[in-house]
Short mmCIF file of C-alpha atoms in Angstrom, two decimals:
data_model
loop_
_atom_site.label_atom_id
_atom_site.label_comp_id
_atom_site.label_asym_id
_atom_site.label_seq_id
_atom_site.Cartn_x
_atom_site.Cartn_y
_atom_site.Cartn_z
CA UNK R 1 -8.05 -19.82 14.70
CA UNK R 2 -7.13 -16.20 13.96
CA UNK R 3 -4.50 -14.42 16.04
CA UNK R 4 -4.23 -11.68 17.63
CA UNK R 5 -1.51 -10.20 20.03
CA UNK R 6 -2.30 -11.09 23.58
CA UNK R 7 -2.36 -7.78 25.72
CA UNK R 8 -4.77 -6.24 22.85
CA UNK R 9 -6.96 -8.79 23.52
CA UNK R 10 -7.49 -8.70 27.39
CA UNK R 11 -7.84 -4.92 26.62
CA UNK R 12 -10.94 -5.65 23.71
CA UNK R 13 -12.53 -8.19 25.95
CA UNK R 14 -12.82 -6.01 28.51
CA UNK R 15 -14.43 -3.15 27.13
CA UNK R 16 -16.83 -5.59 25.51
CA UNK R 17 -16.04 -4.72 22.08
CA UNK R 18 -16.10 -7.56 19.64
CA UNK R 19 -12.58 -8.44 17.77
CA UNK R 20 -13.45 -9.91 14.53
CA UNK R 21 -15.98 -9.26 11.96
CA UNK R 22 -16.57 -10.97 8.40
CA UNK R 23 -16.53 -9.54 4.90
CA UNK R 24 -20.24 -10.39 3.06
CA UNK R 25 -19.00 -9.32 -0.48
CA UNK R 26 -16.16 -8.36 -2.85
CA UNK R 27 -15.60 -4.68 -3.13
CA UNK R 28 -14.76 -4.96 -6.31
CA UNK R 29 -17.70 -7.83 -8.12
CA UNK R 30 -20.20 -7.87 -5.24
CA UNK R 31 -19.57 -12.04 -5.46
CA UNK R 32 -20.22 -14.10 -2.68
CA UNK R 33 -18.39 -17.15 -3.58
CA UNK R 34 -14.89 -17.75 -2.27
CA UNK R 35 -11.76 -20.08 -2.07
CA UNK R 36 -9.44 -20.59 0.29
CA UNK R 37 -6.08 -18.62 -0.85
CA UNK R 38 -3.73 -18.93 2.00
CA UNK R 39 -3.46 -19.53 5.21
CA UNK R 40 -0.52 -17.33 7.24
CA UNK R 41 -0.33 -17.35 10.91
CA UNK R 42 -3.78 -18.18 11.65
CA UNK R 43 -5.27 -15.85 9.23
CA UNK R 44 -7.19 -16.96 5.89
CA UNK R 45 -7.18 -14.97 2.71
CA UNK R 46 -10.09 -15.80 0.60
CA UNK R 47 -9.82 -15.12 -3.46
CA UNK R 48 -13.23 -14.43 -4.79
CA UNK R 49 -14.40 -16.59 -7.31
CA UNK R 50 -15.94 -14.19 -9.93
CA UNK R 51 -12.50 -11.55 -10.35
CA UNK R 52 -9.90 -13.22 -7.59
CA UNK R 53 -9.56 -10.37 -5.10
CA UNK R 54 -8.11 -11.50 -2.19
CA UNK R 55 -10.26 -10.88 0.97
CA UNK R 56 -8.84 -11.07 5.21
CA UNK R 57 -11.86 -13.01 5.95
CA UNK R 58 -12.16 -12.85 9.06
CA UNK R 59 -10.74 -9.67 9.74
CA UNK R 60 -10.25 -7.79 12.85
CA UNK R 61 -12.95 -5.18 13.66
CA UNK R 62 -11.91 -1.38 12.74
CA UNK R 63 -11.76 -0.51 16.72
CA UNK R 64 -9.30 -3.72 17.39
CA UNK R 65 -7.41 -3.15 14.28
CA UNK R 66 -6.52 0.63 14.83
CA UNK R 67 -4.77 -0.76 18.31
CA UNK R 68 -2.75 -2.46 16.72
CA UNK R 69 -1.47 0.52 14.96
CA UNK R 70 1.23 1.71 17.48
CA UNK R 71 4.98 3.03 16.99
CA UNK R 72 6.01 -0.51 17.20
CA UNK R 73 4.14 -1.68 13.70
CA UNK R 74 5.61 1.58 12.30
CA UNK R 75 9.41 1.80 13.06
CA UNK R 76 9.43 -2.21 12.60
CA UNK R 77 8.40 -1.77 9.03
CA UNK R 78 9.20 1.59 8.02
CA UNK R 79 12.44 2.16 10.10
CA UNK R 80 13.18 5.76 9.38
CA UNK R 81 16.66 6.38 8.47
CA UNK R 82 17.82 9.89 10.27
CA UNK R 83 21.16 10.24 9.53
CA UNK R 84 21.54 12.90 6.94
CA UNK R 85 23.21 11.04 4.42
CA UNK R 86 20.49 8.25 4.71
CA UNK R 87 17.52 10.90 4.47
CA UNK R 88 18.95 12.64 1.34
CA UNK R 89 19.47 8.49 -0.05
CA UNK R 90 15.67 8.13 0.17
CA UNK R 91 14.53 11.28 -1.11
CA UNK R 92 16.79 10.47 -4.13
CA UNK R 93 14.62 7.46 -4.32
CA UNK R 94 11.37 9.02 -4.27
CA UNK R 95 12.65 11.55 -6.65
CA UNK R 96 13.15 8.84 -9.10
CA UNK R 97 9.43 7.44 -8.39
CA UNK R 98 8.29 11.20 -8.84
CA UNK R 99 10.42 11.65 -12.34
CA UNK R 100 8.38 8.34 -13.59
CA UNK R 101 5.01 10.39 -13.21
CA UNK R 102 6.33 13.95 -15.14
CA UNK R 103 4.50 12.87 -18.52
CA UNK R 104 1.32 12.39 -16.49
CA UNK R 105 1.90 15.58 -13.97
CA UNK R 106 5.01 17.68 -13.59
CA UNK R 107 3.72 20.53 -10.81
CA UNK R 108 0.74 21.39 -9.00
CA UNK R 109 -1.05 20.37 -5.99
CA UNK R 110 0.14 17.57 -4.63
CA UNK R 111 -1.04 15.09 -1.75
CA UNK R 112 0.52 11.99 -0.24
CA UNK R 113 -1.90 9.97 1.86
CA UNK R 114 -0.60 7.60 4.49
CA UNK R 115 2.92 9.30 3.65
CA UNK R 116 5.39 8.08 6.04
CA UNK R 117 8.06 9.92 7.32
CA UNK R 118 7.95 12.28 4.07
CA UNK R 119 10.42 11.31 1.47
CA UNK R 120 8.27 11.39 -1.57
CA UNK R 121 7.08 14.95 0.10
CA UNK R 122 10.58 16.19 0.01
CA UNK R 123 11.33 14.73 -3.52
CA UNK R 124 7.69 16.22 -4.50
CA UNK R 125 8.94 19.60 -2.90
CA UNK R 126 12.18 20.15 -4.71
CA UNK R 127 10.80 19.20 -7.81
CA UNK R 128 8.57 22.11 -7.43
CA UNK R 129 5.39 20.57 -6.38
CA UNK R 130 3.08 22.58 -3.25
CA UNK R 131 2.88 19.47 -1.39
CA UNK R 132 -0.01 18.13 1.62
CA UNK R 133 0.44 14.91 3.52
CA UNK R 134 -1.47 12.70 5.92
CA UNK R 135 -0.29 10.61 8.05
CA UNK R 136 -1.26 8.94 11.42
CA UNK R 137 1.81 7.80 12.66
CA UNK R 138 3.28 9.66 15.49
CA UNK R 139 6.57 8.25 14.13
CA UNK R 140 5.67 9.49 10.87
CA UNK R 141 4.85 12.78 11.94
CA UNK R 142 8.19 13.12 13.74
CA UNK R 143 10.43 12.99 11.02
CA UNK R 144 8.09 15.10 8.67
CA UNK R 145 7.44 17.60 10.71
CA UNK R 146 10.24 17.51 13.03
CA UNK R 147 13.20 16.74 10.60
CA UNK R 148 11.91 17.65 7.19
CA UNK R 149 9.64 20.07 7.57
CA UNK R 150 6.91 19.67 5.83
CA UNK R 151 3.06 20.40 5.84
CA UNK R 152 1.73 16.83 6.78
CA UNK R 153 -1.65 16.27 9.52
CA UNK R 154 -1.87 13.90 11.94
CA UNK R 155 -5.22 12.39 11.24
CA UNK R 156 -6.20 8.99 10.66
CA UNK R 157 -6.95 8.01 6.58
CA UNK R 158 -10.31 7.35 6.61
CA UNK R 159 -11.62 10.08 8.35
CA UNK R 160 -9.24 12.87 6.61
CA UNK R 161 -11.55 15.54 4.39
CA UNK R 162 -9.91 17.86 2.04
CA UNK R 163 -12.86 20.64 0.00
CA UNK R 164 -13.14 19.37 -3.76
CA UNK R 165 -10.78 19.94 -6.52
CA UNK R 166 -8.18 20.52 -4.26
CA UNK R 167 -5.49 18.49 -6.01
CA UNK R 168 -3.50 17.88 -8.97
CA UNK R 169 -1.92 14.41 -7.77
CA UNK R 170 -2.85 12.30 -4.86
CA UNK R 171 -0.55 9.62 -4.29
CA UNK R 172 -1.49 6.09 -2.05
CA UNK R 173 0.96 4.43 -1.62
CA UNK R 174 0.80 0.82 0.39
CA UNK R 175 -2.22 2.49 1.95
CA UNK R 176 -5.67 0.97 0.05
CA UNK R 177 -5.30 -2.40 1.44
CA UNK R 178 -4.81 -1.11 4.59
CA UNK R 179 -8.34 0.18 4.64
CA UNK R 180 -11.88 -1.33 5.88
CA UNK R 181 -13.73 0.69 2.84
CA UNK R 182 -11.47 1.17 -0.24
CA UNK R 183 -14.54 2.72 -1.89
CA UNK R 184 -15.35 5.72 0.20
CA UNK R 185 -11.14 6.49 0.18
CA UNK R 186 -11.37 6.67 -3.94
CA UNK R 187 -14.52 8.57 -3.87
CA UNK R 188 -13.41 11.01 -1.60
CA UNK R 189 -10.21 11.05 -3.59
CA UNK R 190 -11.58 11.61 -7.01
CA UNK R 191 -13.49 14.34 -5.18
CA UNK R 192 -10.58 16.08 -4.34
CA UNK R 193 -8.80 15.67 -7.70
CA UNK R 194 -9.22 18.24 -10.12
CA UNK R 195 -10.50 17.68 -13.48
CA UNK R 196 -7.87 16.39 -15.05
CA UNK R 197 -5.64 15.17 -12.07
CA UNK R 198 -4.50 11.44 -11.23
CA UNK R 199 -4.00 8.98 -8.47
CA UNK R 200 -1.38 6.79 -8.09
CA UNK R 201 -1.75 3.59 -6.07
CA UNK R 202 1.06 1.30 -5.34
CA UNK R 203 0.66 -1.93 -3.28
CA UNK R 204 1.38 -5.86 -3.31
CA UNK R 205 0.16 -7.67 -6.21
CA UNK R 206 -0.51 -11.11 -5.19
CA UNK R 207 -0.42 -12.68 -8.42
CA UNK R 208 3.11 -12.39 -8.76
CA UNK R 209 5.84 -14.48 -9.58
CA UNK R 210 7.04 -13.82 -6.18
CA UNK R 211 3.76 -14.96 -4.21
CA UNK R 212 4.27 -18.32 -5.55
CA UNK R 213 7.91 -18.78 -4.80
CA UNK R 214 7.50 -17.68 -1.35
CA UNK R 215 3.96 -18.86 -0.17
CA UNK R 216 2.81 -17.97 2.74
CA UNK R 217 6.17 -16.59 3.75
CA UNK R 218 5.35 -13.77 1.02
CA UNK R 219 5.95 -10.12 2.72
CA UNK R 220 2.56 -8.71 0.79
CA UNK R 221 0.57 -10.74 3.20
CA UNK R 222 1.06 -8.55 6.38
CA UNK R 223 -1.64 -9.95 8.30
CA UNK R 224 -4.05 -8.73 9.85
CA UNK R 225 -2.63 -5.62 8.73
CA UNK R 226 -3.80 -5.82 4.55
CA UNK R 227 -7.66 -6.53 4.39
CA UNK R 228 -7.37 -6.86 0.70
CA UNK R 229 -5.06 -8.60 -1.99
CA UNK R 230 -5.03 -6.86 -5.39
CA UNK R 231 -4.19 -7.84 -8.55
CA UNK R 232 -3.54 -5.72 -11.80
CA UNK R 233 -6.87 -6.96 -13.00
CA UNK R 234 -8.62 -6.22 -10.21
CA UNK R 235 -7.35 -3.16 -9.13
CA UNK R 236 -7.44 -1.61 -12.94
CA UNK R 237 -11.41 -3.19 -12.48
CA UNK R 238 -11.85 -0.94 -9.09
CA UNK R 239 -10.83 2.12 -10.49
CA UNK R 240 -12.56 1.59 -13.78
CA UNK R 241 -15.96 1.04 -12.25
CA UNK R 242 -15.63 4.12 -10.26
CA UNK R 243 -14.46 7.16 -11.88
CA UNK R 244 -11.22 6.37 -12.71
CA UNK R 245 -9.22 6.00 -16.37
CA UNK R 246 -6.79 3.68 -16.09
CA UNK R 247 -3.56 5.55 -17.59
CA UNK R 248 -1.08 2.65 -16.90
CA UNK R 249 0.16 -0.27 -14.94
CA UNK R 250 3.76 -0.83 -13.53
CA UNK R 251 4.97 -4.22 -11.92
CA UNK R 252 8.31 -4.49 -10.04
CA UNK R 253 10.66 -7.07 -10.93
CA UNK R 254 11.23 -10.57 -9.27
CA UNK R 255 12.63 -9.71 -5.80
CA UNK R 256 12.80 -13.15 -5.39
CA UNK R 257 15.39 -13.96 -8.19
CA UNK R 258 17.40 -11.09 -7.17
CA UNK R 259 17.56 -12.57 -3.97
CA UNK R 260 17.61 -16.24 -4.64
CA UNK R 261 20.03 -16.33 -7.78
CA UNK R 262 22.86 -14.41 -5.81
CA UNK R 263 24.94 -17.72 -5.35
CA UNK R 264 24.32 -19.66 -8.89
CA UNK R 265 27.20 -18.62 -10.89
CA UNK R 266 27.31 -16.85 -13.63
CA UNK R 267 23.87 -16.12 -13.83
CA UNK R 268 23.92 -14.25 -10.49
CA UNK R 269 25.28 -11.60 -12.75
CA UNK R 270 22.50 -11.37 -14.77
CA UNK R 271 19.88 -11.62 -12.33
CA UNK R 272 18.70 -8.20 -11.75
CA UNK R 273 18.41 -8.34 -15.94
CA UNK R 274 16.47 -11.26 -15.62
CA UNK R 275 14.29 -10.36 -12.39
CA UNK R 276 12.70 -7.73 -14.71
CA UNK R 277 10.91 -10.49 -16.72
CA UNK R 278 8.82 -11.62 -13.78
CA UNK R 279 6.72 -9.97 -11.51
CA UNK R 280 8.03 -9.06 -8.14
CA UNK R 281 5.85 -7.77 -4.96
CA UNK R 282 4.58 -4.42 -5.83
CA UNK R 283 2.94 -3.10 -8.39
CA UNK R 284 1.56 0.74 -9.50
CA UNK R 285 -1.37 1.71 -11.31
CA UNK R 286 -1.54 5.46 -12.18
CA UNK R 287 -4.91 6.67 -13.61
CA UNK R 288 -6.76 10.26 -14.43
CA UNK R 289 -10.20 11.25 -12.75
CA UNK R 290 -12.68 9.99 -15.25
#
């Protein structure tokens, strides 16, 4: 039995709107055929037979879901530091994610979708980028705006429209498995892309090393919140089939050995060495408009 918080409930019930809905087919195949992947509080996560995407099946409808988008999902998971010193911290760590991406873009037009309280922005700004976010997030749009300063809407992701061509870089980041409709996000992206721009996509990859150690207690999960569970294969698979040339394929290291391997001597001093060799939670695919 799926779960879903109480109060949103009662308020879905009573405007006679239905709460859960299921998915017919993979985005990514078109399969039908499914296993049972995991179970996590209620909620099942199909893997399609045919390419293993992992599908939220059932899933909360797009009018109950965006309800449970308040400040609360936002500051519990994305808990924006405001102290100076912290801010300046996590722009230096964007920064590095930004230096990663010079052989594939160093200027231009830049957009970050679904970008938070604007760190990568900042980073994207002092490395001489003219930068654009989105992001729906009152919280988000606080310290941007507020703190920051920078040029980011308020609109939710799958309704935002930007005229064609309009970018050099367009970066998603824990954002496509948030969506209902992946598909209309990366045409409308590629759209916007100029010729020879690129989209970077981070997000969980739940054929990691650190999926099986953890289980169900694995962060990427998120439910209800991620309606789809990636994998390098079939994200690379997405974007080939729809405009996109795969450029390359990053996977974070084992959070999970890091974490677990602190108190086994000796080696907890060579775990972050040894964490590289397995795949952690994330990973990042960065590809050119075909």
């Amino acid at each position: 039995m799926v779960k879903i918080s109480s109060l949103a409930k009662v308020e879905f019930l009573r405007r006679g709107q239905p709460l859960f809905e299921s998915v017919s087919h993979c985005i990514v195949c078109n399969g039908t055929a499914r296993d049972p992947l995991v179970s996590v509080e209620g909620w099942e996560v199909m893997c399609c037979r045919d390419c293993g995407l992992g599908i939220l099946d059932p899933r909360p409808t797009a009018h109950s879901l965006s309800a449970l988008y308040d400040d609360t999902y936002f500051t519990t998971r994305q808990a924006a530091p405001l102290q100076a010193a912290a801010v300046k911290k996590a722009i230096r760590g964007a920064g590095r994610m930004l230096r990663s991406l010079k052989r594939y873009k160093s200027g231009g037009r830049l957009l970050d979708i679904g970008c938070g309280a604007g760190y990568f922005l900042a980073a994207a700004r002092e490395a001489g980028f003219d930068v654009r976010g989105v992001e729906p997030s009152s919280w988000g749009i606080d310290v941007a705006r507020g703190i920051l300063n920078l040029p980011v809407d308020q609109v939710s992701i799958e309704s935002v429209e930007f005229a064609p061509e309009s970018f050099d870089l367009v970066n998603l980041s824990h954002v496509l498995e948030h969506v209902s409709s992946p598909l209309v996000l990366l045409a409308k992206v590629r759209q916007w892309l100029v010729s020879d721009g690129i989209v970077v996509i981070t997000l969980p990859n739940h054929a990691s090393y650190d999926t099986r150690r953890y289980g169900a207690h694995w962060y990427g999960w998120q439910v209800p919140y991620h309606l789809w569970h990636f994998t390098p294969s079939t994200l690379t698979r997405l974007l080939s089939e729809h405009g996109f040339r795969v450029e390359a394929c990053r996977l974070d290291s084992s959070r999970y050995i890091k974490e677990e391997w602190k108190g086994i001597p000796v080696v907890r001093w060579f775990r972050h060495l040894i964490a590289r060799f397995y795949a952690g939670r994330d990973m990042t695919v960065i590809a050119s408009r075909g």
